XYZ file of C-alpha atoms in Angstrom:
452
model
C 0.015 -0.018 -0.019
C 1.157 3.416 -0.710
C 0.349 4.934 2.779
C -1.563 8.112 1.228
C -4.993 7.488 3.564
C -4.344 10.566 5.326
C -7.028 11.392 7.862
C -8.789 8.085 7.098
C -5.912 6.185 8.833
C -7.063 7.548 12.139
C -10.277 5.754 11.677
C -9.223 2.159 12.859
C -7.397 3.731 16.288
C -10.660 5.579 16.982
C -12.929 2.490 16.403
C -10.514 0.790 18.938
C -10.957 3.302 21.822
C -14.880 3.876 21.319
C -15.764 0.391 21.218
C -13.313 -0.298 24.312
C -15.394 2.582 26.126
C -18.540 1.354 25.002
C -18.284 -2.467 25.537
C -15.528 -2.699 28.443
C -13.941 -5.365 26.187
C -10.398 -5.372 25.026
C -10.186 -8.137 22.491
C -13.641 -7.106 20.646
C -12.616 -3.711 20.347
C -9.030 -4.505 18.565
C -11.143 -6.917 16.333
C -13.316 -3.969 15.362
C -10.462 -2.011 14.767
C -8.804 -4.388 12.502
C -11.918 -4.851 10.501
C -12.026 -1.198 9.808
C -8.423 -1.147 8.650
C -9.036 -4.120 6.351
C -12.012 -2.611 4.755
C -10.261 0.848 3.987
C -7.394 -1.023 2.845
C -8.741 -3.924 0.841
C -12.665 -2.883 0.353
C -14.634 -5.885 -1.137
C -11.640 -8.444 -0.577
C -11.055 -7.351 3.066
C -12.485 -10.421 4.804
C -9.829 -12.568 2.886
C -7.028 -9.969 3.354
C -8.002 -10.013 7.048
C -7.962 -13.594 7.648
C -4.348 -13.511 5.634
C -3.064 -11.184 7.974
C -4.320 -13.107 11.051
C -2.812 -16.197 9.792
C 0.637 -14.163 9.055
C 0.565 -13.208 12.714
C -0.217 -16.543 13.858
C 2.815 -17.970 11.883
C 5.000 -15.198 12.551
C 4.543 -15.077 16.227
C 4.991 -18.722 17.070
C 7.628 -17.682 19.438
C 5.289 -15.437 21.365
C 2.723 -18.249 21.561
C 5.235 -20.384 23.072
C 6.440 -17.879 25.489
C 3.011 -16.530 26.659
C 1.854 -20.353 27.202
C 5.135 -21.276 29.235
C 4.480 -17.885 31.265
C 1.003 -18.957 32.030
C 2.419 -22.665 33.024
C 5.164 -21.057 35.350
C 2.400 -18.855 37.113
C 0.395 -22.003 37.491
C 3.220 -24.175 39.167
C 4.104 -21.211 41.335
C 0.613 -20.577 42.557
C -0.721 -24.012 42.816
C 2.131 -25.516 44.701
C 2.297 -22.671 47.362
C 5.800 -21.930 46.184
C 4.640 -18.048 45.701
C 2.850 -18.134 49.178
C 6.265 -19.304 50.471
C 7.831 -16.164 49.041
C 5.233 -13.962 50.450
C 5.898 -15.359 53.938
C 9.449 -14.327 53.625
C 8.640 -10.988 52.069
C 5.957 -10.218 54.821
C 8.773 -9.978 57.425
C 10.090 -7.094 55.804
C 7.175 -5.871 53.848
C 4.489 -6.136 56.721
C 2.586 -2.964 56.196
C 0.529 -1.974 52.817
C 3.062 0.737 52.231
C 5.993 -1.272 52.930
C 4.716 -3.891 50.299
C 4.228 -1.245 47.777
C 7.816 0.002 48.230
C 9.159 -3.436 48.140
C 7.191 -4.046 44.931
C 8.472 -0.644 43.252
C 11.956 -1.438 44.471
C 11.790 -4.963 42.477
C 10.645 -3.406 39.830
C 13.674 -0.889 39.609
C 15.772 -3.860 40.065
C 14.564 -6.078 37.243
C 15.458 -3.699 34.641
C 16.563 -6.052 31.823
C 13.480 -6.620 30.034
C 9.773 -5.333 30.615
C 8.173 -8.972 29.995
C 10.831 -10.234 32.576
C 9.807 -7.348 35.063
C 6.097 -7.857 34.786
C 6.195 -11.565 35.316
C 8.724 -11.782 38.034
C 7.582 -8.758 39.963
C 3.861 -9.550 39.378
C 3.935 -13.208 40.498
C 6.231 -12.395 43.432
C 4.279 -9.739 44.994
C 0.747 -10.565 44.577
C 0.354 -13.184 47.679
C 2.175 -10.633 49.806
C 0.237 -7.570 48.506
C -3.150 -9.453 49.120
C -2.127 -9.990 52.492
C -1.740 -6.394 52.932
C -5.072 -5.770 51.415
C -3.888 -4.192 48.204
C -5.949 -4.304 45.081
C -4.829 -6.387 42.256
C -5.437 -3.134 40.146
C -3.145 -1.275 42.202
C -0.305 -3.926 42.172
C -0.734 -4.116 38.299
C -0.143 -0.144 38.238
C 2.907 -0.317 40.179
C 4.413 -3.081 38.476
C 3.688 -1.689 34.854
C 4.731 1.802 36.029
C 8.699 0.164 36.590
C 8.490 -1.817 33.381
C 9.455 0.041 30.232
C 9.681 3.184 32.133
C 12.873 1.594 33.963
C 13.949 -0.406 30.849
C 14.279 2.680 28.621
C 16.426 4.432 31.386
C 19.075 1.551 31.294
C 21.367 1.570 27.965
C 21.572 -2.448 28.163
C 18.196 -3.518 28.706
C 16.214 -4.613 25.744
C 14.780 -1.401 25.050
C 18.312 0.265 25.378
C 19.775 -1.996 23.026
C 17.224 -1.489 20.424
C 17.364 2.185 20.565
C 20.694 2.197 20.441
C 20.686 0.704 17.101
C 17.957 2.756 15.701
C 20.300 5.633 16.524
C 23.246 4.136 15.036
C 21.196 3.681 11.729
C 20.601 7.581 11.674
C 24.189 8.342 11.196
C 23.540 11.869 12.879
C 25.824 11.060 16.023
C 29.415 11.680 15.577
C 32.384 11.692 17.819
C 31.054 8.760 20.177
C 29.541 5.404 20.294
C 25.582 5.123 19.814
C 25.489 3.604 23.319
C 27.141 6.940 24.827
C 24.834 8.972 22.667
C 22.127 7.123 24.423
C 23.599 7.466 27.932
C 23.743 11.300 27.269
C 20.037 11.027 26.336
C 18.878 9.306 29.509
C 18.566 12.865 31.490
C 16.240 14.008 28.754
C 13.720 10.980 29.018
C 11.727 12.984 31.505
C 8.473 11.062 31.104
C 10.082 7.752 32.565
C 11.832 9.531 35.372
C 8.662 11.391 36.351
C 6.617 8.276 35.917
C 8.862 6.321 38.367
C 9.049 9.164 40.863
C 5.224 9.761 40.766
C 4.231 5.983 41.536
C 6.622 6.422 44.615
C 4.480 9.210 45.302
C 1.253 7.773 45.114
C 2.647 4.879 47.115
C 3.745 6.826 50.142
C 0.439 9.164 49.966
C 2.217 12.348 49.089
C 0.023 12.011 45.845
C -3.566 10.838 47.073
C -5.069 8.278 44.978
C -8.116 9.327 43.217
C -10.821 8.192 40.859
C -11.703 4.316 39.914
C -8.186 3.401 41.466
C -9.207 4.772 45.000
C -12.476 3.256 44.629
C -10.600 -0.328 44.090
C -8.616 0.430 47.168
C -11.723 1.303 49.286
C -13.415 -1.832 48.055
C -10.350 -4.184 49.448
C -10.618 -2.154 52.772
C -14.308 -2.694 53.184
C -14.911 -6.153 51.597
C -11.614 -7.487 51.616
C -11.974 -8.252 48.013
C -8.439 -7.568 46.269
C -9.934 -8.908 42.752
C -12.572 -6.575 40.763
C -15.674 -7.764 41.194
C -16.228 -9.815 38.091
C -13.450 -12.471 39.534
C -16.469 -13.269 42.428
C -19.008 -14.405 40.015
C -19.428 -17.854 38.564
C -16.705 -20.086 37.860
C -14.029 -17.355 38.721
C -15.420 -17.278 42.396
C -14.890 -21.093 42.346
C -11.116 -20.561 41.347
C -10.415 -18.136 44.543
C -11.810 -20.888 46.643
C -9.037 -23.343 45.990
C -6.601 -22.704 48.808
C -3.053 -24.164 48.957
C -0.687 -24.247 51.662
C 2.508 -22.189 51.413
C 5.893 -24.468 50.579
C 9.529 -23.593 50.698
C 10.219 -20.078 49.165
C 13.138 -21.604 47.545
C 10.645 -23.308 45.118
C 9.893 -19.862 44.183
C 13.351 -18.124 44.105
C 15.345 -20.735 42.396
C 12.954 -20.780 39.215
C 12.925 -16.776 39.234
C 16.675 -16.793 39.586
C 17.074 -19.299 36.697
C 14.776 -17.288 34.547
C 16.784 -14.021 35.051
C 20.277 -16.160 34.464
C 19.180 -17.345 31.212
C 17.460 -14.333 30.014
C 20.214 -11.884 30.708
C 23.151 -13.242 28.752
C 21.102 -14.897 25.990
C 18.397 -12.109 25.523
C 15.919 -15.060 24.896
C 13.149 -14.651 27.118
C 11.204 -17.773 25.312
C 14.169 -19.970 26.601
C 14.350 -18.502 29.865
C 10.840 -18.906 30.658
C 10.762 -22.572 29.265
C 13.782 -23.865 31.277
C 12.629 -21.873 34.577
C 9.397 -23.877 34.259
C 11.043 -26.920 33.972
C 13.406 -26.405 36.940
C 10.239 -25.363 39.005
C 8.074 -28.459 37.844
C 11.278 -30.897 38.477
C 12.065 -29.352 42.205
C 8.163 -29.772 43.005
C 8.111 -33.362 41.809
C 11.459 -34.027 43.651
C 10.112 -32.959 46.874
C 6.545 -34.731 46.455
C 4.656 -31.500 46.425
C 3.190 -32.518 43.169
C 3.253 -35.346 41.039
C 4.224 -35.934 37.346
C 1.029 -35.755 36.304
C 0.138 -32.510 38.332
C 3.334 -30.862 36.975
C 1.894 -31.810 33.232
C -1.751 -30.849 34.105
C -0.221 -27.245 35.460
C 1.615 -26.921 32.066
C -1.565 -27.474 29.966
C -3.706 -25.293 32.259
C -0.931 -22.540 32.365
C -1.178 -22.423 28.512
C -4.962 -22.406 28.608
C -4.839 -19.542 31.095
C -2.808 -17.424 28.692
C -5.261 -18.282 25.647
C -6.917 -14.790 25.830
C -3.689 -12.999 26.430
C -2.165 -14.780 23.394
C -5.156 -13.888 21.135
C -5.137 -10.195 22.375
C -1.151 -9.769 21.544
C -1.670 -11.377 18.248
C -4.697 -9.023 17.227
C -2.873 -6.096 18.641
C 0.131 -7.115 16.638
C -2.150 -7.377 13.312
C -3.610 -4.030 13.911
C -0.046 -2.586 14.427
C 0.846 -4.065 10.559
C -2.420 -2.470 9.028
C -1.840 0.696 10.752
C 1.897 0.454 9.074
C -0.104 -0.184 5.665
C -2.263 2.851 6.311
C 0.712 5.036 7.023
C -0.511 6.198 10.432
C 2.639 7.104 11.931
C 4.267 8.928 8.840
C 1.062 10.763 8.388
C 0.721 12.253 11.769
C 4.458 12.983 12.146
C 4.610 14.642 8.620
C 1.284 16.541 9.700
C 2.922 18.256 12.584
C 6.247 18.703 11.149
C 5.351 22.245 9.548
C 4.506 23.616 12.851
C 7.544 22.468 14.528
C 10.287 25.119 15.799
C 13.147 24.908 17.817
C 11.541 25.670 21.289
C 8.390 23.457 20.468
C 9.932 20.430 19.073
C 10.441 18.385 22.368
C 6.891 19.079 23.513
C 5.314 18.218 19.987
C 7.373 15.519 19.530
C 6.619 14.057 23.082
C 3.029 14.408 22.455
C 2.847 13.092 18.618
C 5.089 9.948 19.362
C 3.117 9.203 22.944
C -0.179 9.474 21.331
C 0.988 7.171 18.295
C 2.529 4.654 20.754
C -0.951 4.657 22.899
C -2.916 4.127 19.857
C -0.849 1.864 17.777
C 0.345 -0.640 20.891
C 3.623 -0.442 18.677
C 6.243 1.078 20.756
C 9.305 -0.281 18.949
C 7.805 0.076 15.671
C 6.653 3.735 16.268
C 10.392 4.475 17.373
C 11.780 2.589 14.538
C 9.760 5.233 12.257
C 10.345 8.304 14.295
C 14.158 8.297 14.961
C 14.784 8.740 11.077
C 12.406 11.398 10.950
C 12.448 13.446 14.139
C 16.523 13.216 14.554
C 17.007 14.900 11.158
C 14.482 17.395 11.754
C 16.150 18.271 15.085
C 19.249 18.835 13.462
C 18.046 21.104 10.960
C 16.495 23.016 13.688
C 19.527 22.891 15.769
C 17.748 21.174 18.576
C 20.047 19.141 20.829
C 20.114 15.531 19.415
C 20.396 13.955 22.815
C 17.246 15.940 23.569
C 15.323 14.628 20.870
C 16.461 11.048 21.413
C 15.261 11.312 25.111
C 12.214 12.755 24.068
C 11.296 9.581 21.605
C 12.590 7.028 24.339
C 10.183 8.553 26.973
C 7.311 9.024 24.767
C 7.384 5.249 23.781
C 7.575 4.443 27.227
C 4.579 6.159 27.889
C 2.912 3.958 25.309
C 3.981 0.874 27.231
C 2.537 2.407 30.404
C -0.584 3.479 29.104
C -1.635 1.404 26.357
C -4.147 -0.860 28.114
C -4.249 -3.449 24.922
C -0.327 -3.515 24.257
C 1.818 -6.764 25.075
C 3.303 -4.959 28.400
C -0.045 -4.190 29.975
C -1.312 -7.621 28.710
C 1.334 -9.581 30.502
C 1.118 -7.548 33.609
C -2.567 -8.251 33.978
C -1.932 -11.843 33.309
C 0.560 -11.938 35.795
C -1.489 -10.334 38.783
C -4.840 -11.666 37.595
C -6.951 -8.882 36.523
C -8.203 -7.872 32.753
C -6.843 -5.186 30.461
C -9.924 -3.182 30.727
C -9.689 -3.138 34.592
C -6.196 -1.570 34.339
C -7.565 0.654 31.715
C -10.219 2.152 34.094
C -8.109 2.453 37.093
C -4.329 2.938 36.130
C -4.841 5.478 32.834
C -6.323 8.444 35.253
C -3.137 8.023 37.269
C -0.982 7.767 34.515
C -1.998 11.170 33.159
C -0.226 13.027 36.254
C 3.136 12.147 34.862
C 1.974 12.581 31.387
C 0.876 16.074 32.056
C 4.039 16.944 34.178
C 6.257 15.426 31.165
C 4.367 17.629 28.945
C 4.877 20.946 31.115
C 8.591 19.693 31.428
C 9.257 19.166 27.721
C 7.814 22.632 26.988
C 9.949 24.276 29.881
C 13.223 22.506 28.594
C 12.548 23.405 25.091
C 12.206 27.074 25.621
C 15.422 26.849 27.667
C 17.557 25.055 25.377
C 15.703 25.962 21.940
């Protein structure tokens, strides 16, 4: 496709947001968005082309299907064996209050900075039993976990985000006299949204900034009823699952698999391999101690894959929407539309808003970055804007997308690890995320005026 659809390219994104708000369902909203995009692109043959895109995403995303499935399997084994509870018992000695457990969650999220999936899985699974004991809603836990996901990963040059963005900087060929890694390091102080988001999350935790809106209601629900999950979790079959109580076993059954996960993921950069090995190590340990049988281990793995079916479908459809948006030329259209109004003083704030909006709308953070770097960096150079400021602005804006986009893979993994739905995250977390977003807009406006 030629990517000349102009304003029409905004329709699929608008459809997703409107349907999600109307139905309070993520998957259906995403499907409607892909239908709208396919109709625009392919007219009468849209159904067959849409089906081809979905099949293509399934074939091209086999690694994601396996990875999410084993994420679910590991979560199942850790939960059903009591290993997660064993870790929570140890954690409760250090984090024996609501505030301490949230601070502990926040610190863990900063420590596990290598990969945002690893962060969501590790911190989410590690802390949910402990935060349950301290009467913290799963919605609040999800917010804290995802607030230290991409926002922290983007601030570290040797995280997966840092490595990818470093390569993007190198491809532009605009930085001379230093390595691309050094250039990325110089840009970190200008990743204002990421820095502000991490700090604001801590201020929410400590009560300096009080909770408000749906998140405040979620916390009141826990205090008044003891229900840490959203109300839908206590209905029908979901309620039956909550009654299946297990006894805590040794915390090492949790700690060792998580250490294996990190030890494999960090040097190899292969999160799929890491989660497979961690799941097998976890299962073997539990069988060897006769906590579960081999049959129960296999059942746990199978059930874990079933648990992640919705997650996998959601991510695959989101990837399909991102591909169709690329064919519509959504990102280049938006960036090219605002380029004429750019000025040295306004470039940082306009670039931040535009790239953040695109990241949120498309759910494709690295894809948006790959398009934005080659367009915005030369524009910054032409306007004599500090290139490190431009790099930091793009990186921070995409981390906002990961923080706020409720149908993205990052939010989906976080919600799966903490046991809520993406729409629960959207209702409760997005109002809080607007605080660092507005502060970042103000900060980029000030920095642009000072440095422009």
